[in-house]
Amino acid sequence: MAAPSLLNWRRVSSFTGPVPRARHGHRAVAIRELMIIFGGGNEGIADELHVYNTVTNQWFLPAVRGDIPPGCAAHGFVCDGTRILVFGGMVEYGRYSNELYELQASRWLWKKVKPQPPPSGLPPCPRLGHSFSLYGNKCYLFGGLANESEDSNNNVPRYLNDFYELELQHGSGVVGWSIPTTKGIVPSPRESHTAIIYCKKDSGSPKMYVFGGMCGARLDDLWQLDLETMSWSKPETKGTVPLPRSLHTASVIGNKMYIFGGWVPHKGENTESSPHDCEWRCTSSFSYLNLDTAEWTTLVSDSQEDKKNSRPRPRAGHCAVAIGTRLYFWSGRDGYKKALNSQVCCKDLWYLDTEKPPAPSQVQLIKATTNSFHVKWDEVPTVEGYLLQLNTDLPYQAVPPDSSAAPNMLGGRMDPHRQGSNSTLHNSVSDTVNSAKTEHTAMKGTSLKSKPDFRATDSNAPLAPNASNNNSCVTDMLWKNEVDEICALPATKISRVEVHVASTPFSKETPSNPVASLKTEQQWCDVGIFKNNTALVSQFYLLPKGKQSMSKVGNADVPDYSLLKKQDLVPGTVYKFRVAAINGCGIGPFSKISEFKTCIPGFPGAPSTVRISKNVEGIHLSWEPPTSPSGNILEYSAYLAIRTAQVQDNPSQLVFMRIYCGLKTSCTVTSGQLANAHIDYTSRPAIVFRISAKNEKGYGPATQVRWLQGNNKKAPLS
């Protein structure tokens, strides 16, 4: 991978919400797209918990409760899922802590925890500037600075190189401290160093890497601890080792440890080097260590000037957090010489993309019309936009529907009216796509005991085998609803429904049309670059003559669309789609290809606003008519996914039984029918229903409903 360019730095300038005051000695962790900051000092030690949403650029102060810890600086701060642990730190000048606190971020609930002392030896003494690293169910504490004096006003510093292991309980709570027996030479005592844990792919043993720190003088040594054998060693490295430093940050992305900033010794023209540097300055140097090859690479040297303010200025005591492949840096102390006593704290947020973004999920269909598609794809964390392309060299030809033919399809599936009440519907391919939340409906009288989980879920609903698609208006479009598990309520209460949309690519084995066509080299045309993960597609840009592809992969290297001609979509035609994410390093790889067909006029849309409530007979299923019926609705059909040997052998191949056919927009699903239901585990456990409408031309696309089962939800963070 090429080194990140200096041009990739971005300063976030448009915040909303309560921005935290500038500080140093604070700590940060990431939970999904959230950066969570705690503690630090600047005109007093901070005790607030600040949260920054990297997607919305919004700061907020969560309403924390419970055993709220006192403000602290230079503390340990780690994240295990949605649980955060805080250990030690300076609570006031000269007074340090060895208390342990746990924050359940799903509820913003603090709890003071008391681990068991080690079987032999004393628990960790109060300290600051230590490292506190998490791997699996254990935290590893190393070093720090203690005060030998009992008088906090009379600070007698003692540098530490002790090593502790803290075992965690699953989900919440801790077991206790232990003092592992280590082999080899132990690193010298130090504080304000960094420690990260990395496990090389397919090679087993996790290793902790300790870099730099302070022990009277700044340090630039690198130490490695094998956590399986508990053996210390000093790995031999290649490349230029960063300057000795303390109060820097170390962050791991992939197989690289990124070192940024910190205090480094100040060597003036007439200054002789001393084992105890009496003056130091901040740095903005930036390097990484390849943890697989043990080679250092300098990205920004200490002497490199920045007259254009294109990157973070020198700082120490800042925080850094990795979200995806992006590094965020917040605040810290800025200054040059300690003797000048002129340090100020920065109040800025920067980020750096360290590599191109991964490929997004396949493009998914929200809605198709005769000449447009509304499409979406799953969000890729920390990207600046998406390039959407379609392919015009189509392997299929559009065939108009035969109005005289008997209708035999349900959005690409067997017509329920033709099959009888106990017929089954089969899925034919294993391609899957993800759904996305597009609407949220809560009916009056709903019991809302917890917030919904907005994670995307999978849909497996391809074309039926051995069936033509001539009467299908939309490319197998499914509306997908997920019902909270709290919906098992009395008949007087209605469950909450979250509406999702999904679609599935055509089966390669069962094409939308059996008409053969000559294969030609694929030509991809740009639909455009989109800020968000949805797009309304009615046109695309034509390729310049002789070109096979329009957009070049590179940093902002895209054509001037104003100079290109546009082409409209046409009815009854199959189009291929792919999408790639864009960040500061350029355009990433493209997604897998999806195929969608524009509508043939005349078929009804999918039923909408599905509601599910429990009653004495089973459940009551109701829906609203299609918003675009395209004529008179003759009947509706509702289906239930059922257990069969076929589904057990291939869970992606659902089998459906018709449970209703009629003009009413509701039906009862009996307890006996539900007892035979298949539980779909493609995301969270759910019972699957499908509902479709029929007009004079036949059945339109189906609405799919996933009714969540079991108590397996986690509350979200907001």
XYZ file of C-alpha atoms in Angstrom:
718
model
C 0.000 0.000 0.000
C 1.255 3.442 -0.841
C 1.927 5.810 2.024
C -0.932 8.222 2.752
C -0.402 11.522 0.967
C -0.103 14.740 2.933
C -3.090 15.963 0.921
C -5.279 13.394 2.672
C -5.446 15.385 5.910
C -8.833 16.949 6.521
C -9.782 19.421 9.209
C -13.381 19.182 10.402
C -14.621 22.748 10.604
C -18.414 22.488 10.815
C -19.441 21.108 14.204
C -22.826 21.119 15.827
C -23.624 20.498 19.473
C -21.619 21.259 22.620
C -17.969 21.112 21.537
C -15.678 20.117 24.457
C -13.201 22.672 25.675
C -9.595 22.286 24.551
C -7.580 19.943 26.759
C -4.662 17.556 27.038
C -4.207 14.245 28.813
C -7.682 13.090 27.748
C -8.426 9.682 26.233
C -10.705 8.478 23.424
C -12.209 5.205 22.187
C -14.520 4.375 19.269
C -17.826 2.525 19.249
C -18.970 2.118 15.659
C -19.108 5.671 14.221
C -18.889 7.351 17.642
C -15.728 8.835 19.144
C -16.056 8.955 22.948
C -13.766 11.280 24.913
C -13.284 11.396 28.669
C -11.139 13.399 31.081
C -8.126 15.587 30.414
C -6.969 18.858 31.880
C -6.888 22.553 31.014
C -7.828 25.021 33.748
C -9.003 22.120 35.878
C -9.506 18.437 35.233
C -12.507 17.550 33.081
C -15.097 15.058 34.302
C -17.477 15.213 31.316
C -18.010 12.483 28.769
C -18.198 13.920 25.248
C -19.350 11.994 22.192
C -18.680 12.929 18.579
C -20.677 11.337 15.758
C -18.303 11.078 12.814
C -21.196 10.643 10.362
C -23.257 13.687 11.369
C -20.351 15.874 12.659
C -22.309 16.374 15.862
C -21.020 16.559 19.424
C -23.290 15.645 22.298
C -23.149 15.217 26.045
C -24.903 11.969 27.025
C -26.969 12.014 30.204
C -24.779 9.683 32.255
C -25.903 8.218 35.571
C -24.716 5.810 38.233
C -21.299 5.908 39.966
C -19.902 8.772 37.910
C -16.100 8.873 38.294
C -14.255 12.052 39.241
C -12.453 13.931 36.511
C -9.068 12.479 35.652
C -6.208 12.905 33.207
C -3.542 10.573 31.806
C -5.757 7.602 32.725
C -6.336 4.197 31.158
C -9.311 4.040 28.786
C -10.344 0.947 26.800
C -13.460 -0.241 25.007
C -14.906 -3.771 24.943
C -17.954 -3.776 22.669
C -20.189 -1.120 24.215
C -18.462 -1.354 27.608
C -15.757 1.182 28.493
C -13.271 0.799 31.348
C -11.416 3.671 33.059
C -8.456 3.004 35.331
C -6.282 5.356 37.382
C -5.086 8.785 36.292
C -4.501 12.114 37.990
C -7.570 13.376 39.840
C -5.840 16.531 41.117
C -2.270 17.795 41.107
C -0.057 15.297 42.926
C -2.959 12.938 43.709
C -3.380 9.886 41.548
C -6.009 7.145 41.436
C -6.084 3.356 41.205
C -9.876 3.116 40.987
C -11.622 1.191 38.213
C -14.892 2.323 36.629
C -17.076 0.714 33.991
C -19.398 2.557 31.601
C -22.187 0.690 29.815
C -22.466 2.986 26.796
C -25.720 1.373 25.631
C -27.354 2.950 28.705
C -24.727 5.579 29.632
C -24.549 3.916 33.048
C -21.390 4.230 35.171
C -20.462 1.626 37.780
C -17.511 1.486 40.141
C -16.038 -1.999 40.087
C -13.755 -3.625 42.633
C -11.546 -6.333 41.172
C -10.108 -9.026 43.394
C -6.458 -8.370 44.368
C -3.754 -10.595 42.883
C -3.350 -14.048 44.520
C 0.182 -12.992 45.400
C 1.346 -9.411 45.620
C -0.351 -6.051 45.904
C -2.868 -4.528 43.490
C -1.693 -1.689 41.237
C -0.758 1.486 43.123
C -2.274 4.863 42.190
C -0.650 6.166 39.012
C -0.901 8.259 35.865
C 0.592 7.999 32.381
C 0.307 4.211 32.296
C -0.778 2.091 29.347
C -3.973 0.064 29.583
C -4.615 -2.274 26.639
C -7.410 -4.733 25.884
C -7.211 -8.093 24.140
C -9.966 -10.687 24.407
C -11.299 -10.746 27.957
C -8.195 -9.245 29.559
C -6.708 -5.794 30.073
C -2.955 -5.332 30.382
C -1.537 -2.564 32.588
C 2.061 -1.467 32.235
C 4.159 1.257 33.866
C 3.147 4.795 34.724
C 4.151 7.395 37.307
C 3.433 7.163 41.039
C 3.828 9.736 43.832
C 6.027 8.412 46.624
C 4.903 11.165 48.956
C 1.711 10.922 50.966
C 1.425 14.700 50.654
C -0.071 15.532 47.263
C 1.558 18.970 47.426
C 4.974 17.377 47.804
C 5.261 15.309 44.628
C 8.041 12.686 44.716
C 7.814 10.942 41.330
C 8.535 7.234 40.909
C 8.557 5.730 37.436
C 7.032 2.261 37.171
C 7.581 -0.787 34.995
C 5.245 -3.221 36.752
C 2.889 -5.368 34.713
C -0.645 -6.509 35.628
C -3.385 -8.513 33.964
C -7.069 -7.748 34.636
C -9.590 -10.469 33.782
C -13.031 -9.262 32.697
C -16.391 -10.911 33.111
C -18.499 -11.300 30.006
C -20.668 -8.251 29.356
C -20.169 -6.492 32.680
C -17.936 -6.639 35.732
C -14.413 -7.891 36.319
C -12.841 -10.910 37.988
C -9.610 -9.582 39.374
C -5.960 -8.617 39.018
C -3.056 -10.985 38.539
C 0.680 -10.467 38.169
C 1.901 -12.641 35.293
C 5.386 -14.116 35.465
C 7.282 -12.792 32.456
C 10.489 -13.906 30.772
C 13.281 -11.832 29.296
C 14.470 -8.321 30.063
C 11.643 -6.042 31.229
C 11.402 -2.546 29.684
C 12.801 0.259 31.829
C 10.365 2.236 34.023
C 8.425 4.902 32.138
C 5.260 6.951 31.866
C 3.370 8.632 29.008
C 4.348 5.808 26.657
C 1.976 3.928 24.346
C 1.072 0.251 24.159
C -0.982 -1.509 21.486
C -1.815 -5.179 20.931
C -1.616 -6.795 17.511
C -2.168 -10.351 16.343
C -0.826 -11.247 12.924
C -3.348 -12.971 10.689
C -3.157 -16.770 10.708
C -0.144 -16.800 13.009
C -1.673 -17.125 16.449
C 0.096 -15.343 19.239
C -0.997 -11.770 20.092
C 1.785 -9.359 20.965
C 1.858 -6.108 22.914
C 4.121 -3.341 21.583
C 5.367 -0.610 23.948
C 6.918 2.489 22.391
C 8.601 5.561 23.832
C 7.643 7.342 27.014
C 9.417 9.363 29.660
C 11.832 8.474 32.457
C 13.715 11.689 33.108
C 14.467 11.741 29.371
C 12.324 10.870 26.351
C 12.587 7.328 25.039
C 12.480 5.880 21.530
C 12.759 2.182 22.289
C 10.321 -0.456 21.070
C 9.444 -3.491 23.183
C 7.405 -6.567 22.362
C 5.588 -8.871 24.792
C 4.265 -12.200 23.533
C 1.006 -12.582 25.462
C 1.005 -16.382 25.147
C 4.553 -17.048 26.345
C 4.777 -13.807 28.386
C 8.245 -13.196 26.925
C 9.656 -9.665 26.558
C 11.968 -8.853 23.648
C 13.277 -5.879 21.651
C 12.472 -6.483 17.977
C 15.040 -5.401 15.433
C 13.500 -2.800 13.144
C 14.330 -1.332 9.751
C 13.812 2.237 8.583
C 14.053 5.502 10.498
C 12.964 5.240 14.135
C 10.835 8.213 15.268
C 12.442 10.741 17.609
C 12.303 9.960 21.351
C 8.951 11.152 22.643
C 6.250 11.048 25.287
C 2.563 11.995 25.339
C 2.226 10.817 21.733
C -0.484 8.513 20.367
C -0.250 5.044 18.839
C -3.110 3.643 16.765
C -3.426 0.352 14.889
C -5.104 0.084 11.490
C -4.570 -3.193 9.699
C -0.969 -4.259 10.273
C 0.371 -0.762 10.933
C 0.971 1.139 14.171
C 0.683 4.893 13.534
C 2.685 7.204 15.832
C 1.724 10.881 15.878
C 2.890 13.934 17.821
C 4.158 14.112 21.380
C 6.924 15.907 23.272
C 10.403 15.490 21.780
C 13.733 16.831 23.119
C 14.598 20.336 22.015
C 18.146 20.539 20.692
C 19.082 24.125 19.937
C 22.195 25.223 18.110
C 24.113 25.704 21.363
C 22.353 23.016 23.347
C 24.357 19.971 24.307
C 22.509 16.703 24.547
C 21.796 15.584 28.068
C 20.446 12.343 29.483
C 17.787 14.459 31.187
C 16.478 16.898 28.581
C 15.427 20.042 30.383
C 13.628 21.510 27.396
C 11.307 19.932 24.924
C 8.876 20.872 22.233
C 5.811 19.470 20.549
C 6.087 17.722 17.218
C 3.723 16.979 14.340
C 5.863 14.162 12.965
C 3.962 11.116 11.818
C 5.296 7.602 11.210
C 4.073 4.062 11.110
C 5.563 0.687 11.959
C 4.636 -2.274 9.797
C 3.995 -4.840 12.511
C 4.508 -7.765 10.133
C 7.865 -6.631 8.735
C 9.084 -4.455 11.680
C 9.889 -1.598 9.283
C 9.409 2.084 10.155
C 8.109 4.513 7.502
C 8.174 8.283 7.986
C 5.112 10.042 6.591
C 5.772 13.516 8.049
C 9.281 14.251 9.301
C 9.992 16.393 12.325
C 11.687 19.044 10.175
C 8.968 19.199 7.530
C 7.353 22.645 7.433
C 3.650 23.234 6.913
C 3.179 26.826 5.753
C -0.285 26.127 4.337
C -1.739 24.687 7.573
C -2.613 21.538 5.645
C -2.121 19.164 8.572
C -2.402 19.229 12.392
C 0.072 21.561 14.021
C 2.527 20.194 16.626
C 0.880 18.878 19.777
C 1.192 16.505 22.730
C -1.291 14.956 25.130
C -3.879 14.769 22.337
C -6.107 11.780 21.611
C -6.332 9.628 18.505
C -8.881 7.015 17.542
C -9.248 4.741 14.520
C -12.676 4.327 12.923
C -12.471 1.994 9.977
C -9.358 2.992 8.052
C -9.580 6.622 9.164
C -7.627 8.210 12.033
C -9.150 11.049 14.061
C -7.106 13.452 16.220
C -8.612 15.832 18.773
C -7.121 18.701 20.798
C -3.880 18.364 22.800
C -1.288 20.819 24.063
C 0.546 23.011 21.585
C 3.892 24.609 22.467
C 7.581 24.708 21.806
C 9.752 25.168 24.867
C 8.845 24.326 28.414
C 11.016 27.213 29.637
C 8.854 29.733 27.753
C 5.740 28.502 29.585
C 3.663 29.464 26.561
C 1.777 26.259 25.815
C -1.833 26.497 24.772
C -4.321 23.762 24.003
C -5.567 23.122 20.494
C -9.296 22.998 19.829
C -9.340 21.301 16.466
C -10.384 17.962 14.996
C -8.499 16.360 12.112
C -8.759 13.082 10.293
C -6.599 11.120 7.881
C -7.639 8.339 5.536
C -4.890 5.740 5.640
C -6.026 3.666 2.642
C -8.714 3.500 0.005
C -12.133 2.422 1.296
C -13.382 -1.149 0.937
C -15.997 -2.133 -1.619
C -19.594 -1.320 -0.611
C -22.344 -3.918 -0.571
C -24.201 -4.708 -3.769
C -26.545 -2.029 -5.033
C -30.084 -2.697 -3.791
C -33.382 -1.679 -5.315
C -35.816 0.487 -3.392
C -38.239 1.214 -6.201
C -38.401 0.734 -9.954
C -40.577 2.593 -12.464
C -40.778 2.365 -16.222
C -37.843 4.760 -16.642
C -36.066 5.060 -13.285
C -34.615 3.211 -10.316
C -34.400 4.337 -6.707
C -31.388 2.417 -5.412
C -29.258 2.231 -2.288
C -26.312 0.382 -0.806
C -24.966 -0.068 2.694
C -22.992 2.845 4.070
C -19.221 2.487 4.193
C -17.776 4.135 7.327
C -15.747 7.325 6.936
C -16.111 7.987 3.221
C -16.689 11.242 1.357
C -18.882 9.979 -1.458
C -19.775 7.122 -3.803
C -19.301 6.579 -7.536
C -22.284 4.752 -9.063
C -21.972 3.126 -12.471
C -24.239 1.121 -14.745
C -23.549 -1.164 -17.667
C -25.332 -0.685 -20.983
C -24.122 -3.765 -22.860
C -27.054 -5.832 -21.663
C -27.152 -9.623 -21.921
C -30.979 -9.597 -21.997
C -33.616 -8.044 -24.227
C -36.875 -6.602 -22.971
C -39.955 -8.620 -23.980
C -43.427 -7.077 -23.587
C -45.890 -9.009 -21.421
C -48.263 -11.411 -23.085
C -51.635 -10.213 -21.839
C -53.286 -13.390 -23.050
C -51.020 -15.610 -21.011
C -52.311 -16.825 -17.690
C -50.543 -14.955 -14.858
C -48.097 -17.239 -13.095
C -45.673 -15.008 -11.230
C -45.499 -13.175 -7.923
C -42.793 -10.584 -8.544
C -40.741 -13.295 -10.217
C -42.367 -16.177 -8.270
C -45.209 -18.627 -8.870
C -48.624 -16.989 -8.930
C -50.372 -17.893 -5.670
C -53.788 -17.863 -7.307
C -52.685 -20.587 -9.692
C -51.193 -22.842 -7.052
C -53.852 -23.589 -4.461
C -53.843 -22.917 -0.745
C -50.996 -25.241 0.194
C -48.623 -24.435 -2.662
C -44.994 -23.558 -2.092
C -42.776 -20.842 -3.540
C -39.101 -21.599 -4.057
C -36.076 -19.320 -4.199
C -33.490 -20.327 -6.762
C -30.110 -18.700 -6.138
C -27.907 -17.941 -3.152
C -27.065 -14.318 -3.985
C -27.964 -12.085 -1.059
C -28.266 -8.363 -0.587
C -28.693 -6.102 2.397
C -31.711 -4.016 3.246
C -31.765 -0.458 4.523
C -34.116 1.488 6.699
C -36.226 3.880 4.631
C -39.340 4.431 6.720
C -40.364 3.922 10.316
C -44.024 3.490 11.252
C -45.341 3.327 14.816
C -49.080 2.880 15.251
C -51.149 4.511 17.958
C -51.136 2.421 21.101
C -47.689 0.988 20.334
C -45.648 -0.256 23.254
C -42.150 1.203 22.795
C -40.030 -0.352 25.525
C -36.734 -0.021 23.712
C -35.291 1.643 20.659
C -35.073 -0.248 17.350
C -31.859 -1.770 16.100
C -31.085 -0.080 12.809
C -28.568 -2.639 11.577
C -29.036 -3.813 8.005
C -30.383 -7.304 7.444
C -30.163 -9.813 4.640
C -32.803 -10.867 2.135
C -32.721 -13.988 0.006
C -35.465 -13.783 -2.575
C -34.276 -14.510 -6.112
C -36.300 -15.625 -9.108
C -38.237 -18.867 -9.079
C -36.668 -21.728 -11.051
C -38.098 -22.682 -14.434
C -40.404 -19.688 -14.625
C -40.598 -16.820 -17.064
C -40.541 -13.219 -15.922
C -42.859 -11.818 -18.569
C -45.545 -10.670 -16.130
C -43.192 -9.129 -13.548
C -43.389 -5.346 -13.353
C -40.436 -4.858 -11.008
C -37.170 -6.722 -10.704
C -38.072 -8.884 -7.743
C -38.562 -5.891 -5.462
C -39.326 -6.702 -1.838
C -40.421 -4.399 0.932
C -38.927 -5.756 4.115
C -40.368 -5.006 7.547
C -38.843 -5.892 10.883
C -41.029 -6.022 13.953
C -39.567 -5.496 17.416
C -39.609 -8.586 19.602
C -41.658 -6.566 22.104
C -44.570 -7.047 19.696
C -45.794 -10.152 21.564
C -48.447 -8.005 23.226
C -52.171 -8.256 24.019
C -54.565 -7.864 21.104
C -55.292 -4.265 22.068
C -51.705 -3.216 21.373
C -50.046 -2.928 17.986
C -46.406 -3.767 17.498
C -43.959 -1.316 15.996
C -42.861 -2.020 12.438
C -39.666 -0.815 10.786
C -39.988 -0.675 7.012
C -37.024 -1.715 4.887
C -36.460 -2.192 1.199
C -34.491 -4.876 -0.545
C -34.112 -6.480 -3.922
C -32.215 -9.375 -5.354
C -30.130 -9.699 -8.538
C -31.391 -11.876 -11.357
C -30.370 -15.493 -11.214
C -27.575 -16.234 -13.644
C -28.999 -19.725 -14.070
C -32.525 -18.373 -14.648
C -32.239 -15.141 -16.657
C -35.102 -12.683 -16.827
C -35.576 -13.595 -20.466
C -34.495 -16.777 -22.257
C -33.652 -14.837 -25.415
C -29.938 -15.351 -26.104
C -27.698 -12.435 -27.023
C -24.116 -12.048 -28.121
C -21.598 -11.373 -25.360
C -19.723 -8.117 -25.706
C -17.058 -6.475 -23.600
C -18.601 -4.715 -20.638
C -18.676 -0.939 -20.756
C -19.404 0.921 -17.533
C -20.930 4.386 -17.600
C -21.050 6.813 -14.691
C -24.408 7.621 -13.153
C -22.655 10.186 -10.955
C -20.961 10.787 -7.619
C -23.297 10.804 -4.617
C -22.722 12.147 -1.124
C -25.110 9.669 0.512
C -25.813 5.982 -0.036
C -28.989 6.417 -2.112
C -29.582 7.538 -5.671
C -32.511 8.185 -7.996
C -31.360 6.958 -11.403
C -33.181 8.071 -14.543
C -30.151 8.895 -16.729
C -26.501 8.037 -17.114
C -23.538 9.618 -18.865
C -22.516 8.189 -22.225
C -18.946 6.996 -22.665
C -16.750 9.039 -24.947
C -16.154 7.220 -28.209
C -13.579 4.463 -27.934
C -13.531 4.463 -24.111
C -14.301 1.338 -22.067
C -14.513 3.140 -18.724
C -15.116 6.742 -17.838
C -13.762 7.348 -14.349
C -10.152 6.964 -13.347
C -9.261 5.611 -9.930
C -7.489 8.433 -8.163
C -7.837 11.342 -5.831
C -10.706 13.484 -7.232
C -9.792 12.288 -10.733
C -13.254 12.178 -12.312
C -14.555 13.573 -15.586
C -16.320 16.860 -16.079
C -19.871 15.575 -16.371
C -21.075 18.868 -17.880
C -19.184 17.949 -21.075
C -20.795 14.513 -21.440
C -24.069 13.500 -23.057
C -26.838 11.844 -21.034
C -28.932 8.803 -21.878
C -32.404 8.107 -20.426
C -33.394 4.718 -19.029
C -36.005 2.831 -21.060
C -38.871 0.546 -19.937
C -38.600 -3.228 -19.648
C -34.800 -3.238 -19.745
C -32.216 -4.890 -17.513
C -29.365 -2.708 -16.220
C -26.283 -3.781 -14.286
C -25.093 -1.626 -11.378
C -21.939 -1.349 -9.290
C -20.741 1.220 -6.761
C -17.418 2.264 -5.242
C -16.657 4.406 -2.188
C -14.409 7.483 -2.265
C -12.229 8.910 0.507
C -9.103 11.037 0.763
C -6.977 8.253 -0.756
C -9.122 7.925 -3.880
C -11.745 5.572 -5.289
C -11.867 2.118 -3.745
C -12.810 -1.200 -5.384
C -16.247 -1.673 -6.879
C -19.017 -3.737 -5.324
C -20.377 -6.953 -6.735
C -22.699 -6.432 -9.674
C -26.481 -6.192 -9.293
C -29.053 -6.352 -12.107
C -32.433 -4.609 -12.096
C -35.180 -4.313 -14.667
C -37.243 -1.216 -15.352
C -40.979 -1.754 -15.080
C -43.309 -2.787 -17.836
C -46.369 -0.535 -17.458
C -49.585 -1.866 -15.989
C -48.716 -4.018 -12.957
C -49.623 -3.060 -9.349
C -47.054 -1.893 -6.848
C -46.247 -3.627 -3.575
C -48.620 -3.349 -0.580
C -47.367 -0.954 2.090
C -47.571 -0.066 5.798
C -47.709 -3.621 7.115
C -48.892 -4.004 10.713
C -48.691 -7.036 12.970
C -50.507 -7.487 16.283
C -51.038 -10.495 18.484
C -54.537 -11.841 19.241
C -56.071 -14.913 20.847
C -56.034 -16.894 17.588
C -52.431 -16.096 16.643
C -51.558 -12.830 14.951
C -53.416 -10.251 12.880
C -51.662 -9.197 9.671
C -52.833 -6.052 7.857
C -51.540 -3.781 5.089
C -52.414 -0.800 2.931
C -53.179 -1.080 -0.814
C -50.379 -0.287 -3.273
C -49.844 3.410 -3.853
C -49.773 2.669 -7.597
C -52.397 -0.045 -8.262
C -52.369 0.515 -12.072
C -56.039 -0.416 -12.260
C -58.377 -2.355 -9.988
C -56.921 -4.680 -7.365
C -58.573 -8.088 -7.860
C -57.067 -9.878 -4.865
C -54.217 -10.084 -2.381
C -52.168 -13.117 -1.408
C -50.227 -13.570 1.831
C -47.554 -16.231 2.351
C -45.664 -17.695 5.294
C -42.172 -19.204 5.106
C -42.447 -22.759 6.464
C -40.072 -25.427 7.747
C -39.075 -28.079 5.213
C -36.162 -30.416 4.683
C -35.209 -28.277 1.699
C -34.816 -25.190 3.885
C -32.777 -27.119 6.456
C -30.371 -28.222 3.717
C -30.186 -24.757 2.164
C -31.337 -21.975 4.526
C -31.170 -19.378 1.756
C -33.837 -21.262 -0.233
C -37.052 -20.367 1.587
C -40.295 -22.261 0.926
C -43.596 -20.385 1.293
C -47.142 -21.563 1.962
C -50.128 -19.397 1.035
C -52.109 -18.457 4.110
C -54.562 -15.976 2.568
C -56.112 -15.060 -0.782
C -58.885 -12.466 -1.019
C -59.930 -8.846 -1.411
C -59.501 -7.816 2.235
C -56.354 -5.978 3.314
C -55.944 -8.097 6.447
C -55.897 -11.692 7.594
C -55.409 -13.833 10.693
C -52.452 -16.193 10.941
C -53.415 -18.957 13.344
C -51.212 -20.417 16.060
C -51.268 -23.716 14.169
C -49.860 -22.047 11.047
C -47.230 -20.214 13.080
C -46.141 -23.496 14.672
C -45.009 -24.614 11.209
C -43.140 -21.377 10.489
C -39.505 -21.338 9.444
C -37.263 -19.162 11.647
C -34.966 -17.151 9.406
C -31.486 -16.552 10.872
C -29.981 -14.521 8.031
C -29.805 -11.629 10.504
C -31.800 -11.673 13.712
C -34.228 -14.604 14.176
C -37.516 -13.818 12.445
C -40.654 -15.314 10.890
C -41.028 -14.247 7.252
C -44.259 -13.212 5.500
C -44.870 -12.021 1.952
C -47.846 -10.072 0.630
C -48.628 -9.117 -2.984
C -51.433 -7.517 -4.973
C -52.977 -8.584 -8.286
C -54.688 -6.502 -10.952
C -55.925 -7.296 -14.474
C -52.360 -7.891 -15.702
C -51.262 -10.117 -12.831
C -49.317 -9.989 -9.587
C -46.905 -7.209 -8.825
C -43.874 -7.227 -6.521
C -44.163 -8.621 -3.002
C -43.825 -6.946 0.348
C -41.691 -9.042 2.690
C -42.115 -8.826 6.465
C -39.656 -10.181 9.051
C -41.300 -10.560 12.476
C -38.498 -10.670 15.014
C -38.457 -13.558 17.485
C -36.717 -13.914 20.831
C -35.086 -11.450 23.215
C -31.776 -10.892 21.443
C -31.677 -7.150 20.877
C -29.143 -4.693 22.205
C -30.120 -1.117 22.847
C -28.431 1.405 20.543
C -26.110 4.113 21.755
C -28.308 7.114 21.172
